Structures are given as structure tokens and as C-alpha cells.
Coordinates of C-alpha atoms in Angstrom, one line a residue:
Chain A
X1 CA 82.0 137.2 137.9
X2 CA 83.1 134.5 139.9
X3 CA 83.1 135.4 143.7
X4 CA 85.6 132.7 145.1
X5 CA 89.6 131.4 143.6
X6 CA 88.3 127.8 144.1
X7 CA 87.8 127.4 140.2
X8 CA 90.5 128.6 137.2
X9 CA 88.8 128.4 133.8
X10 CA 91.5 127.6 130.9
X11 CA 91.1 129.9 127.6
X12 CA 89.3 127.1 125.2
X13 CA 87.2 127.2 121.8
X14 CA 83.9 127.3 122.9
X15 CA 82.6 124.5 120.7
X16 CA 78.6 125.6 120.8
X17 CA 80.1 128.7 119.1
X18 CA 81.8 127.0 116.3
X19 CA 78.0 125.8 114.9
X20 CA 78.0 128.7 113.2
X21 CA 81.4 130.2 112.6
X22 CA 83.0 126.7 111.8
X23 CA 82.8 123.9 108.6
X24 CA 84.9 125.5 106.4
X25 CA 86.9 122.2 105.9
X26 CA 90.6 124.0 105.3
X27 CA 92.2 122.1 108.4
X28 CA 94.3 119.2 107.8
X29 CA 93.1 115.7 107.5
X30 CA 94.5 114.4 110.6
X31 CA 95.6 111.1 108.9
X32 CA 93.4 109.3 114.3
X33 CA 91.9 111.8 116.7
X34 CA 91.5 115.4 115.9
X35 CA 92.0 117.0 119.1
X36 CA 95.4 117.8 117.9
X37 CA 94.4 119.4 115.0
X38 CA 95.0 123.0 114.7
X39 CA 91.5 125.6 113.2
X40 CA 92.8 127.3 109.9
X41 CA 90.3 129.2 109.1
Chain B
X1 CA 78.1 116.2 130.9
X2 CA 81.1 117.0 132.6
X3 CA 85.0 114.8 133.2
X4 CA 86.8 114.9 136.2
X5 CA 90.6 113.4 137.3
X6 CA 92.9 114.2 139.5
X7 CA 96.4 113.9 137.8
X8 CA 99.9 115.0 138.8
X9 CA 98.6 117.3 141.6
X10 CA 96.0 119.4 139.4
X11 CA 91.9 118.6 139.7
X12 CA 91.1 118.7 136.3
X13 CA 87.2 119.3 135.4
X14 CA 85.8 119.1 131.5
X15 CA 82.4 120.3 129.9
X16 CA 82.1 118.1 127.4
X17 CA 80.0 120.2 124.6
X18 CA 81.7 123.6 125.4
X19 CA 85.6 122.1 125.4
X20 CA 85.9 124.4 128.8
X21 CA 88.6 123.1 130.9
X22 CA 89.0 124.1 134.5
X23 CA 91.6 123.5 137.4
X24 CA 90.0 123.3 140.6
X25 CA 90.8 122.9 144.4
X26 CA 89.7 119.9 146.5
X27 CA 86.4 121.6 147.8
X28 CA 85.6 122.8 144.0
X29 CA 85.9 119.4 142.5
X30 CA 83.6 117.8 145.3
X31 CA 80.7 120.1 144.5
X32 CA 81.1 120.2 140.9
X33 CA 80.5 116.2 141.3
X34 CA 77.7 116.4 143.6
X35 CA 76.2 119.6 141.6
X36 CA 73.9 118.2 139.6
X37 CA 72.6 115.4 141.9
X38 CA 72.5 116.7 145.1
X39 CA 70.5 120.1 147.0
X40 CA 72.7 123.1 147.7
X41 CA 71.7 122.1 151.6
X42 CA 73.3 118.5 150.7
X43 CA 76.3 119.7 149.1
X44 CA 77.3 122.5 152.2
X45 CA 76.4 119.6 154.6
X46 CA 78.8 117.2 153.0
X47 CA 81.0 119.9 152.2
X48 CA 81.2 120.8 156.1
X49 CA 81.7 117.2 157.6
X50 CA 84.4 116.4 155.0
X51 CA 86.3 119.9 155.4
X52 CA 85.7 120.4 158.9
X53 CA 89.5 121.1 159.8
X54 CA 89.4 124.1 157.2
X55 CA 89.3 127.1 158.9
X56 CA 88.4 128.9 155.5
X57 CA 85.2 126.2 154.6
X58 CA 82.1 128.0 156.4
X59 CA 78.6 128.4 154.8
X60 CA 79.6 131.4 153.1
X61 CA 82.3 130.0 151.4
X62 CA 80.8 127.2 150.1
X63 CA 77.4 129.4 148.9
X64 CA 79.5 131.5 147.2
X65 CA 81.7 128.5 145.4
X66 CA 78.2 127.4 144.4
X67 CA 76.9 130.4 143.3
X68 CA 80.1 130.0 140.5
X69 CA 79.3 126.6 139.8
X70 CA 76.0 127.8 139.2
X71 CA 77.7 131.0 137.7
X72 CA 79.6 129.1 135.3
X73 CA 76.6 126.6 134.3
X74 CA 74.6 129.9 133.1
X75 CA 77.8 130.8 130.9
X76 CA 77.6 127.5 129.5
X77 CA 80.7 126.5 130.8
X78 CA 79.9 123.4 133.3
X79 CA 77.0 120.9 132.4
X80 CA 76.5 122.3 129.4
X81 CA 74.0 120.0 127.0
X82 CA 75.0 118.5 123.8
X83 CA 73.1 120.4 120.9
X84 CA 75.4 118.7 118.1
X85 CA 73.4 115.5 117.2
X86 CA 70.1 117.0 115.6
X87 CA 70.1 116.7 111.7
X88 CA 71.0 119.6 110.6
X89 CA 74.7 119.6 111.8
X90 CA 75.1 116.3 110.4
X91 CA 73.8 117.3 107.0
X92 CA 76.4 120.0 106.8
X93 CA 79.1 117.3 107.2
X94 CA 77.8 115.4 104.1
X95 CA 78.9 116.2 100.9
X96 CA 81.2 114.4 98.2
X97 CA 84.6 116.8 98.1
X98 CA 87.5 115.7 98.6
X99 CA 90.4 117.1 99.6
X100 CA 93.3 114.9 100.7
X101 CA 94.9 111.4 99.3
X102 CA 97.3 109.2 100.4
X103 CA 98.7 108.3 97.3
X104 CA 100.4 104.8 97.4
X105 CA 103.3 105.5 95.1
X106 CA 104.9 102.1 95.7
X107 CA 103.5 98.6 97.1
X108 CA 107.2 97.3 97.8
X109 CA 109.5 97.7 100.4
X110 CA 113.8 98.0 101.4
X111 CA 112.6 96.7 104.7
X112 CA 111.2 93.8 106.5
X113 CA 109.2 95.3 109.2
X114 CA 107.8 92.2 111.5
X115 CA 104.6 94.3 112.5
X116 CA 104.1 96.1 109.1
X117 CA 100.2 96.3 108.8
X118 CA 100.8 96.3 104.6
X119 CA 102.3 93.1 104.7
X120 CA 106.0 94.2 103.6
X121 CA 104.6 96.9 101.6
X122 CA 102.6 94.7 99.1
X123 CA 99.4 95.0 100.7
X124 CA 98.8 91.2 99.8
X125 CA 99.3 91.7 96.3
X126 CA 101.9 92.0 94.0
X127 CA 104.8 94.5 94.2
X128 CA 103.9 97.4 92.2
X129 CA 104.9 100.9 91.3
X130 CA 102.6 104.0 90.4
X131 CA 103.0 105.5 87.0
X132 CA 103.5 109.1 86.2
X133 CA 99.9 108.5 84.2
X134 CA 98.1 107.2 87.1
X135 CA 99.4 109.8 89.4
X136 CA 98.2 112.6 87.6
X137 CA 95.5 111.2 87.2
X138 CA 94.7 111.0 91.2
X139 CA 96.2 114.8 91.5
X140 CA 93.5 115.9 88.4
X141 CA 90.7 113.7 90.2
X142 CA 91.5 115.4 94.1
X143 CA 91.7 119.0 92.1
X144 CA 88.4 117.7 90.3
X145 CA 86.2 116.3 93.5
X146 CA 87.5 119.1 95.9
X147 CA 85.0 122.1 95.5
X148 CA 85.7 125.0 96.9
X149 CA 88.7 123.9 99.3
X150 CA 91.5 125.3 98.7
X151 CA 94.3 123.8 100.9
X152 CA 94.9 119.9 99.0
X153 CA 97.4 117.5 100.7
X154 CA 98.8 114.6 99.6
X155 CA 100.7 111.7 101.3
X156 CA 103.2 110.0 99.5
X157 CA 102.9 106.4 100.8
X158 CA 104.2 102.9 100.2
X159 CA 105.7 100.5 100.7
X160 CA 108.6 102.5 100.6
X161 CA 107.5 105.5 98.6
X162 CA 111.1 106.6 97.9
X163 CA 111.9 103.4 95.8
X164 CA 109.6 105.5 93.3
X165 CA 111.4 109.0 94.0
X166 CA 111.3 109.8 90.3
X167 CA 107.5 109.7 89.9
X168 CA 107.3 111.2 93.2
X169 CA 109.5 114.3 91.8
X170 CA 107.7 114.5 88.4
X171 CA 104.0 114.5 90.1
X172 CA 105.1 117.2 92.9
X173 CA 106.1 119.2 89.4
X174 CA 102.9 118.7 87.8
X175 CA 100.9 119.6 91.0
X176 CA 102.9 122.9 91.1
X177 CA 102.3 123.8 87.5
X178 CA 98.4 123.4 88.0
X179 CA 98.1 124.3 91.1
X180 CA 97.8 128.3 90.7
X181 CA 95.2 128.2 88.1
X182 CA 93.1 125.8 89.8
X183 CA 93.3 127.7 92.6
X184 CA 94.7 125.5 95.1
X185 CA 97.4 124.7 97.4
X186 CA 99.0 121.1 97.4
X187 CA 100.8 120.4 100.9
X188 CA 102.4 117.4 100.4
X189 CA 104.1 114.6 103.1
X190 CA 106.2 112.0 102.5
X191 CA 106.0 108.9 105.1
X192 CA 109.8 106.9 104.8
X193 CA 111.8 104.7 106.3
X194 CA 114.9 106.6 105.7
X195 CA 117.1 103.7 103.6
X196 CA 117.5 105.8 100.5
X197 CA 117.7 109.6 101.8
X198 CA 120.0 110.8 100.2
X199 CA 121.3 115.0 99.2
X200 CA 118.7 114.8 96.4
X201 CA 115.8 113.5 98.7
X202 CA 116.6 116.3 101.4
X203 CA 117.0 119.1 99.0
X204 CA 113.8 117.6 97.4
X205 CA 111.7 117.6 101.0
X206 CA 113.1 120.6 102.1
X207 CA 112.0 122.3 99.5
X208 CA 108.4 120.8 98.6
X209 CA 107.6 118.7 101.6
X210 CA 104.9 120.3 104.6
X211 CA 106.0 117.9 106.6
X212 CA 108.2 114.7 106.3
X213 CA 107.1 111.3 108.7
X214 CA 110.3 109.4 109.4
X215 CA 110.2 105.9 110.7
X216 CA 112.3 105.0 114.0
X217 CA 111.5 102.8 116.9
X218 CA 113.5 104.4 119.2
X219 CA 116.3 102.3 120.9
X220 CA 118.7 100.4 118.6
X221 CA 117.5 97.1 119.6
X222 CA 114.0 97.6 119.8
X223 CA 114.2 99.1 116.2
X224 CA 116.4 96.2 114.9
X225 CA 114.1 93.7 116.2
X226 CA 111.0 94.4 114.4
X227 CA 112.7 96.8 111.4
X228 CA 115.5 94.6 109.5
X229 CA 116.4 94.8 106.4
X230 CA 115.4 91.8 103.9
X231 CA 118.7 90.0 104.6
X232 CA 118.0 90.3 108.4
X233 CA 120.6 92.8 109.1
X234 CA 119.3 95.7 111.4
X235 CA 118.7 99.2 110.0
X236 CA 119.0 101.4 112.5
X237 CA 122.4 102.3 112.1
X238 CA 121.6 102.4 108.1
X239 CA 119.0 105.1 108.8
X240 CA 119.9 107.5 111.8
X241 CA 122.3 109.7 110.1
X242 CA 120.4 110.1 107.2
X243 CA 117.4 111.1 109.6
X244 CA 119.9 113.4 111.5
X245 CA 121.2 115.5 108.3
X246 CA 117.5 115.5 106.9
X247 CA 116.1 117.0 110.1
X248 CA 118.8 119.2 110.8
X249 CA 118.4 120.5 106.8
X250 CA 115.2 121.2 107.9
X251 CA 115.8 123.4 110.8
X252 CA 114.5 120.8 112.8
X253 CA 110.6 121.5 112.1
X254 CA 108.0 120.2 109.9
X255 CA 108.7 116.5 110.6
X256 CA 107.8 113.4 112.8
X257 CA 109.8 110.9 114.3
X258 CA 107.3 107.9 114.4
X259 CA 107.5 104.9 116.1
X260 CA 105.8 102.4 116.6
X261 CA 105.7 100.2 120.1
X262 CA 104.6 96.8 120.5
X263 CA 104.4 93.7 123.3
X264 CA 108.1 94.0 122.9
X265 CA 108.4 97.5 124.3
X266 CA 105.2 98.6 126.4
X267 CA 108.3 100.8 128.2
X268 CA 108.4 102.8 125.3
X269 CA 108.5 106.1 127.1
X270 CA 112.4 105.1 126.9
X271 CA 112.3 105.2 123.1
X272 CA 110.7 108.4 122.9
X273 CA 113.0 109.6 125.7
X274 CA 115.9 108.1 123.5
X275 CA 114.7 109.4 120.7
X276 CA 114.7 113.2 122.6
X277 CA 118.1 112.2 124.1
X278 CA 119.4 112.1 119.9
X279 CA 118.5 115.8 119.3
X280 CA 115.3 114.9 118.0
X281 CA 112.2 117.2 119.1
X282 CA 109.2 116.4 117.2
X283 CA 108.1 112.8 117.8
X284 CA 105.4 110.2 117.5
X285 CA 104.7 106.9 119.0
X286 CA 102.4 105.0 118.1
X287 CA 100.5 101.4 119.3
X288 CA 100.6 98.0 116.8
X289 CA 97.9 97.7 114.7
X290 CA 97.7 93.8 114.3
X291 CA 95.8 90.5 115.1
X292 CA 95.4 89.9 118.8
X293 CA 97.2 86.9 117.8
X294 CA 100.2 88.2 116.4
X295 CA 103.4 87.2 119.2
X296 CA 103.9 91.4 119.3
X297 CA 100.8 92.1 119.5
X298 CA 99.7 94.4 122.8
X299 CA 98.2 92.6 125.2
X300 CA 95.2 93.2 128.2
X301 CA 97.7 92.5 131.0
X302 CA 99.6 95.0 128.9
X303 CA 97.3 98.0 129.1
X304 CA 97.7 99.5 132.7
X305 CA 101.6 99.3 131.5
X306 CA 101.1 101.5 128.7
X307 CA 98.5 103.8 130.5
X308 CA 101.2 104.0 133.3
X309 CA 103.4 104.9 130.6
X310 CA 101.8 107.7 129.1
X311 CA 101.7 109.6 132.8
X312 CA 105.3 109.0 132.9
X313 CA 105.5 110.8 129.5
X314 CA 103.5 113.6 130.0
X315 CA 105.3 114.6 133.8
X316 CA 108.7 114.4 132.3
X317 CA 107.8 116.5 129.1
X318 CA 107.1 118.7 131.2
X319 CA 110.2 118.5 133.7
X320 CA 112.2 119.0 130.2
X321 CA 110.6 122.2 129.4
X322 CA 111.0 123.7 132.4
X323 CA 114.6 122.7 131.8
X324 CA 114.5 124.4 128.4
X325 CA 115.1 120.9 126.3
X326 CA 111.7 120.2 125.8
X327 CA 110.5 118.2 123.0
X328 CA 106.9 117.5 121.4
X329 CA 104.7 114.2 121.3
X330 CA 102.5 114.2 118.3
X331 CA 99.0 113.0 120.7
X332 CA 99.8 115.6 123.4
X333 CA 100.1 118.8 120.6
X334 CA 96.9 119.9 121.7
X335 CA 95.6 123.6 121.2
X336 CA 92.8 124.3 123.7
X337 CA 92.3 128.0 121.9
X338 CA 92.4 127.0 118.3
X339 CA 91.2 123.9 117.9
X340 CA 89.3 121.9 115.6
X341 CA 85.8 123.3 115.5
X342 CA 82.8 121.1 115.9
X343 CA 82.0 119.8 112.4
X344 CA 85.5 118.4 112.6
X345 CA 85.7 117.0 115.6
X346 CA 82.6 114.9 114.8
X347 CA 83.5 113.5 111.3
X348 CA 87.0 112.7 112.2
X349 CA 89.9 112.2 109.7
X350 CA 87.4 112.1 107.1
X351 CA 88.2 108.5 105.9
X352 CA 86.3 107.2 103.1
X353 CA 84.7 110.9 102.1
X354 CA 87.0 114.0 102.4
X355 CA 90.1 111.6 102.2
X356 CA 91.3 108.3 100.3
X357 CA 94.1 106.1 99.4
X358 CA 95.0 105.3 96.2
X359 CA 97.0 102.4 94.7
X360 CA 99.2 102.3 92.3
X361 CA 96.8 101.0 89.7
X362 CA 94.4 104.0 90.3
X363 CA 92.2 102.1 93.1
X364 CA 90.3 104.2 95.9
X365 CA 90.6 103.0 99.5
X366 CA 88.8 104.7 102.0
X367 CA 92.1 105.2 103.7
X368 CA 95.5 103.3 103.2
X369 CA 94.7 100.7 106.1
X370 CA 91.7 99.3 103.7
X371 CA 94.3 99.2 100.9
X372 CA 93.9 95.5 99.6
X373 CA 90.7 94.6 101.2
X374 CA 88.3 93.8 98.5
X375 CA 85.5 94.8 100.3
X376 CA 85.9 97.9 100.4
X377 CA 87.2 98.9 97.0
X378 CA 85.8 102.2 96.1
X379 CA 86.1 103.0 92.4
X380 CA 89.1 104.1 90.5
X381 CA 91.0 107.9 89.7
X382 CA 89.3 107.5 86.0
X383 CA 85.5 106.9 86.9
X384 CA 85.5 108.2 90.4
X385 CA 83.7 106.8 93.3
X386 CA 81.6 104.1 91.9
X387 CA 80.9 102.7 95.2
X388 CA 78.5 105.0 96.9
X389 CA 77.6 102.8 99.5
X390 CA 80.8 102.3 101.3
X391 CA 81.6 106.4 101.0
X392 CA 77.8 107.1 102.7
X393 CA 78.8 104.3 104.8
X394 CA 81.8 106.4 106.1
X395 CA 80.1 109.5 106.1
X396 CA 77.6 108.5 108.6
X397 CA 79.8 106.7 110.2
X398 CA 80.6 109.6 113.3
X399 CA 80.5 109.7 116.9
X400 CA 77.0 110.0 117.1
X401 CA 76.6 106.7 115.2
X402 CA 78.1 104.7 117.9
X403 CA 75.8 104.2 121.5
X404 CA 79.3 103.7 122.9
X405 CA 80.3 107.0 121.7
X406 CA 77.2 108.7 122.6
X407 CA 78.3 108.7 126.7
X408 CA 82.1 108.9 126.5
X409 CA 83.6 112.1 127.6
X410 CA 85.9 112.0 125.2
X411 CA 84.0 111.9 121.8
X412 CA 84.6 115.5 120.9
X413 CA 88.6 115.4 121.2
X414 CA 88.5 111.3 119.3
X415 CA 85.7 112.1 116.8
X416 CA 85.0 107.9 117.6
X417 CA 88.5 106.6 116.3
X418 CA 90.0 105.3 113.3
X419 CA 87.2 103.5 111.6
X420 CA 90.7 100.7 110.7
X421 CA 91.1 100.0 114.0
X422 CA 87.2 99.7 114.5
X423 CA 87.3 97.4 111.5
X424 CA 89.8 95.2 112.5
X425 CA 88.9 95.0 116.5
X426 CA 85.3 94.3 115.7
X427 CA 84.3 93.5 111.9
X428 CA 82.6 96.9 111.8
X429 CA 84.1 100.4 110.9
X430 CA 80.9 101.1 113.6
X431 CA 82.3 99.3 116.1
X432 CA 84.1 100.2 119.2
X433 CA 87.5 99.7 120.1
X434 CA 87.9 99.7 123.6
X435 CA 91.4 99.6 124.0
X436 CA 92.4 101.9 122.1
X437 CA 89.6 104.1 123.6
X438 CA 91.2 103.3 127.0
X439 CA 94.5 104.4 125.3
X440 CA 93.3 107.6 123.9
X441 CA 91.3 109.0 127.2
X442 CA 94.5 108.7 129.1
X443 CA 96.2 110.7 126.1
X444 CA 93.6 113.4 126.4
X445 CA 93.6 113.4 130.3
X446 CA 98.0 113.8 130.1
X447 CA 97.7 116.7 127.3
X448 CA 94.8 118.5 129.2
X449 CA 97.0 118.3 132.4
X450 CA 99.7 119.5 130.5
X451 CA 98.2 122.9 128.9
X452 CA 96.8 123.1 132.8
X453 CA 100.7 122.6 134.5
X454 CA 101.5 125.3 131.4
X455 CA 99.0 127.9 132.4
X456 CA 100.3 127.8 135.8
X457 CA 104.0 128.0 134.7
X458 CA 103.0 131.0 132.8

């Protein structure tokens, strides 16, 4: 637990996660970046 | 590795390899720079001269703000290292299935655009239209060469791609009459420049198209400009209400306005604001892809502009919102919670593997911008990909490829760019191009800020 208000952490994808739960290759070829890109898993 | 920027009011700090974003205070954001490279004694000593007209910055306080730096580092939130370049991962992103084309149904055009990267459509050749045959074909190849995926898209692309509506309507048939047995699911788009929309073409997107792409420039005389019509008349007026009733047939979702800005208009936050101002909500704008050379092409002396720009977008998007007539911008649709995950956000678009172009004589491109270039002819819908080396050259070409890549903060929301733009900057789909890079951090750095200014409006 954090012990100060000094830092607010935004809800993300935790991306270290996704080694293993991701790759299925159903999203959308973004055609470029993919940051905009939405998981469809 | 971590990001930080200050923008519109908010500290913004990034882990890199974890995606975490936080929003920190003044104090926060000085230790989390000084974290990694300075003593806790070092930090609290700077940390107390700098702040020393805060009543509410003692020792404690800043022990306990670095106990959650430190708190935070253990959770693998800040500093967290990069475990995405070994082997393994990139193994798992090899593999010869595709999955989407962009299928050039016509190499001619209705239009005259000054900037148009296909050279009026042609792509340097000869007008041309796609078959029935040689569709099908393509649609029976990307069933063939997709594996297990199950979601298929398919572009329809030109050119204009409406001056071929029949074939479009006959292989969007075909795809539907397969597509249950193969067990798959065609999504098809249709890029256009709006001349020949008529009551059949809505009825026709509306009830087959995912999503339609619909070409305007924004204001009537930047449009005109570079968008006239062979006989040099401008278009805009041609187009607009053909756009309007197709949109609002839609509902007004599952379509892009897309522009594109040039040298001509590096304020083109007013076209996108024009653009919003006509009732339109879901909207693109996009830089010239062209020879430095080119009279309209953007310029260095240009680039603060345009970087200026994007700010200017991103703090009146949100003004709008909060106004309740907000509107969307295609590079600031960003979903922090469900993203891409990491095997995507290192091969990119998939250009040149998971995704081709194809011409209307049957020809694979690795992606409609290589359309014409020789060079990188791939094969053909009949024998396949006969050209190995240019697909493995695009499927190792990642951000890990790059050294450029390898230190930018950015890598894991750009995947290392459009291999065209790559091509064309430098002569390599390896290289780097740097100003589009510039272009694309300050993207990311506005649509972070954004979802930031949104969690505190909620």
C-alpha cells in the first residue's frame, strides 16, 4: 500500500502479464501504431 | 525505463515494459527522476532545499513518498526491465498466416488528388480493374493462409474502389456464402472518396461494411486545393452531402473521416475542428506521405507547428467533452485497460506477414504503400508467397530490430512505425523515421494526458 497521495496509478494492461495470456492474433490489423488498437480476445 | 512530461497541468510518469501510467505531484516527479541515480540521503536533501517553502515536505514525508517509489518498483510498476527481446517471444510472432488484405479493387481514380501517394490511383502503372476471378481468388487464398484466426478483414482499396462497386458487391457475397463453413468472420472496410455514394452504396456499407474510411480535408479550400476533380473543379461540395447522409445512415458510428494535412495546412487542428463543427464525430488526420521535395511536402521548420498543434487538439477535445459535444481523433482512441497485448505491440500492423495488398492482377504487396514497387513483389493469389525473403524480411523487421528503437520510450505504443514511411525516409523498411517518430511521441504524450484529465473528471 502506498503510504502518501503524491502518486495516482491509472488502471493499465500490465504488459509483462500479457507474455503469457496474449498472441492470440484476433485484434485488428491496425492498417500505423497499435497503441490504439483495442485486445479482442 | 521510465517517461516523464509535464503537459496541460498533469505530471505524467510511464514504465515503459509494464504500460503503467501515473499522475504525480511536483515532489513525486522529482524523485521518481532522481530514483534510480541518486541515494535516498541525495534525493531528501535535494528534495528539502528545492521545497523548502512547503510546510508539508519534512523527512518523513519524503521517506514515505520513497518508500512507494520503491513500493511501486517491487510491484513492477516503475523501472520495470524489459523481458520482451529474448528469442522466444520473437519466435511466437513468426509464422506464415494471414489474416487481413487490402484488396486493390481498382488502380483508377474520379479524382486528382495533388499529394496521392498512388499516383492518381494507378500506382505507376496502367489503370486497371479487379475481376470477380481474381478476387475470389484473394478471399480463397486469405481463408487458405489464415490458420486458426478466425476474425478475416478486408479493405477494399483503389484508386477509387467504388468505380468497381459491382465486383465489390459480388466478392462481399461470395465471402458471406463461405464464410460459415470455413469458420470465419470477414470484417470488411471500404476506403472512398465519396464521388459515387449513392442509396445503393449506403444501403450496401451499412449493411456489410465494419467500418467505412471517408476521405475529407477538412475546410472547403484546403480540400479543393489538393482534392480536385480531373477537370480541376473542386470536390468538396460534390462529396459532403453524400458523406453526411452515409454517416448519418449509419448512426453515426463505424466510420472515419480522414484527412490528410500537408505544408499547406500545418494548422490543421482547424480542419479537424471544422470537420467536428459539420456534425461529424469520428475523425482522422493524417501527415503527407511524399518526397521531401514535393512543394506540399511537411517541412523541419514545420515540425514544432504541428507538434504545437497536436497539444492544441488534445486540450480542446477535451474542453468539448466536458461540454458534451465531444468528438473522437483516430491517434488519441487509446484504451489503457484493453490494449493491444505485447506480441502485438511489437510486430506492428503486421505488414508483409499477417497482412498484404493485392492488385488487381492477383499481385501481393507487403502492404498497399509497396503497391507498384518492383522490389518488393511478393508472389501472386494463385501460387502464394513466392518470395520468402521479403515476408521474413518483414517479420523480423520489429522494434527490437531497430538500435533506434531499442531506447525510445515509445516503442511499445508505435511497434517501430510503418515499415513505408521507414522505406521511403531512409531506403530501408529498418530504418528510422525520425519525424514521424517526433510526431507520434507527442501523439502518445496528448492521448496519455487525455485518459489522465479523464480519470480525474471521473
Amino acid at each position: 500500500m502506498k503510504k502518501t497521495n503524491r502518486i495516482k496509478t491509472i488502471e493499465t494492461r500490465d504488459l509483462t502479464k500479457s507474455v503469457k495470456n496474449g498472441g492470440c492474433g484476433e485484434c485488428q490489423t491496425s492498417c500505423c501504431g497499435v497503441a490504439n488498437q483495442q485486445c479482442e480476445k | 525505463m521510465i517517461h516523464q512530461y509535464k503537459l496541460n497541468g498533469y505530471n505524467i510518469v510511464i514504465d515503459v515494459a509494464s504500460g503503467s501510467v501515473h499522475s504525480v505531484d511536483e515532489v513525486a516527479y522529482d524523485a521518481i527522476g532522481m530514483f534510480e541515480t541518486h541515494t535516498r540521503e541525495e534525493i531528501t536533501s535535494a528534495l528539502l532545499k528545492k521545497y523548502s517553502e512547503s510546510p508539508d515536505i519534512n523527512e518523513k514525508e519524503i521517506s514515505d513518498l520513497l518508500d512507494d517509489i520503491q513500493y511501486l518498483k517491487d510491484e513492477k510498476k516503475l523501472f520495470t526491465k524489459d523481458i520482451y527481446e529474448g528469442k522466444s517471444l520473437n519466435l511466437k510472432l513468426r509464422g506464415n498466416v494471414v489474416k487481413a488484405l487490402c484488396l486493390h479493387v481498382s488502380h483508377t481514380c474520379n479524382l486528382n488528388c495533388e499529394y496521392c501517394f498512388a499516383a492518381q490511383g494507378k500506382y505507376h502503372g496502367q489503370s486497371a480493374l479487379m475481376s470477380f476471378e481474381t478476387g475470389k481468388r484473394a478471399l480463397d487464398f486469405l481463408i487458405e493462409n489464415s490458420g486458426s484466426r478466425k476474425n478475416l478483414e478486408v479493405d477494399f482499396f483503389g484508386g477509387e474502389p467504388l468505380m468497381n462497386f459491382e465486383v465489390v458487391k459480388e466478392l462481399v457475397k461470395y465471402a458471406r456464402s463461405v464464410e460459415e463453413k470455413a469458420g470465419k468472420h470477414f470484417r470488411f472496410t471500404l476506403t472512398t472518396n465519396g464521388m459515387l455514394i449513392d442509396d445503393d452504396v449506403i444501403d450496401f456499407c451499412n449493411r456489410e461494411c465494419h467500418n467505412v474510411v471517408l476521405s475529407l480535408d477538412g475546410r472547403r479550400e484546403i480540400h479543393d486545393a489538393k482534392r480536385p476533380t480531373p477537370s480541376g473543379k473542386g470536390s468538396y461540395d460534390i462529396i459532403l452531402p453524400k458523406f453526411k447522409k452515409l454517416v448519418e445512415a449509419r448512426g453515426g458510428k463505424g466510420y472515419y473521416m480522414r484527412g490528410t494535412f500537408t505544408h499547406a495546412n500545418t494548422d490543421f487542428t482547424n480542419d479537424i475542428f471544422h470537420m467536428a463543427d459539420l456534425g461529424f464525430t469520428e475523425l482522422s488526420m493524417e501527415p503527407v506521405v511524399c518526397k521531401p521535395t514535393e512543394p506540399y511536402a511537411l517541412t523541419g521548420d514545420d515540425l514544432p507547428i504541428l507538434l504545437g498543434q497536436y497539444e492544441i487538439l488534445a486540450k480542446e477535445m477535451i474542453k468539448r467533452k466536458r461540454e458534451g459535444r465531444g468528438f473522437t481523433f483516430y491517434h488519441y482512441m487509446i484504451d489503457l485497460k484493453a490494449g493491444p497485448c505485447i506480441y502485438k505491440r511489437i510486430s506492428g500492423c503486421g505488414s508483409g506477414t499477417e497482412y498484404m495488398a493485392v492488385t488487381p492482377a492477383g499481385e501481393l504487396y507487403p502492404c498497399h504503400q509497396f503497391v507498384g514497387d518492383k522490389k518488393y513483389l511478393m508472389g501472386n493469389v494463385w501460387d502464394g508467397v513466392t518470395n520468402t525473403e521479403i515476408r521474413d524480411s518483414f517479420a523480423s523487421c520489429n522494434v527490437y530490430s531497430r538500435e533506434e528503437c531499442k531506447n525510445c520510450w515509445a516503442r511499445l505504443y508505435c511497434s517501430g512505425g510503418c515499415a513505408a514511411n521507414s522505406y521511403h525516409a531512409t531506403g530501408s523498411i529498418n530504418g528510422v523515421y525520425e519525424y514521424g517518430c517526433e510526431l507520434f511521441k507527442k501523439r502518445m504524450e496528448c492521448a496519455i494526458m487525455m485518459k489522465v484529465a479523464e480519470e480525474d473528471d471521473e
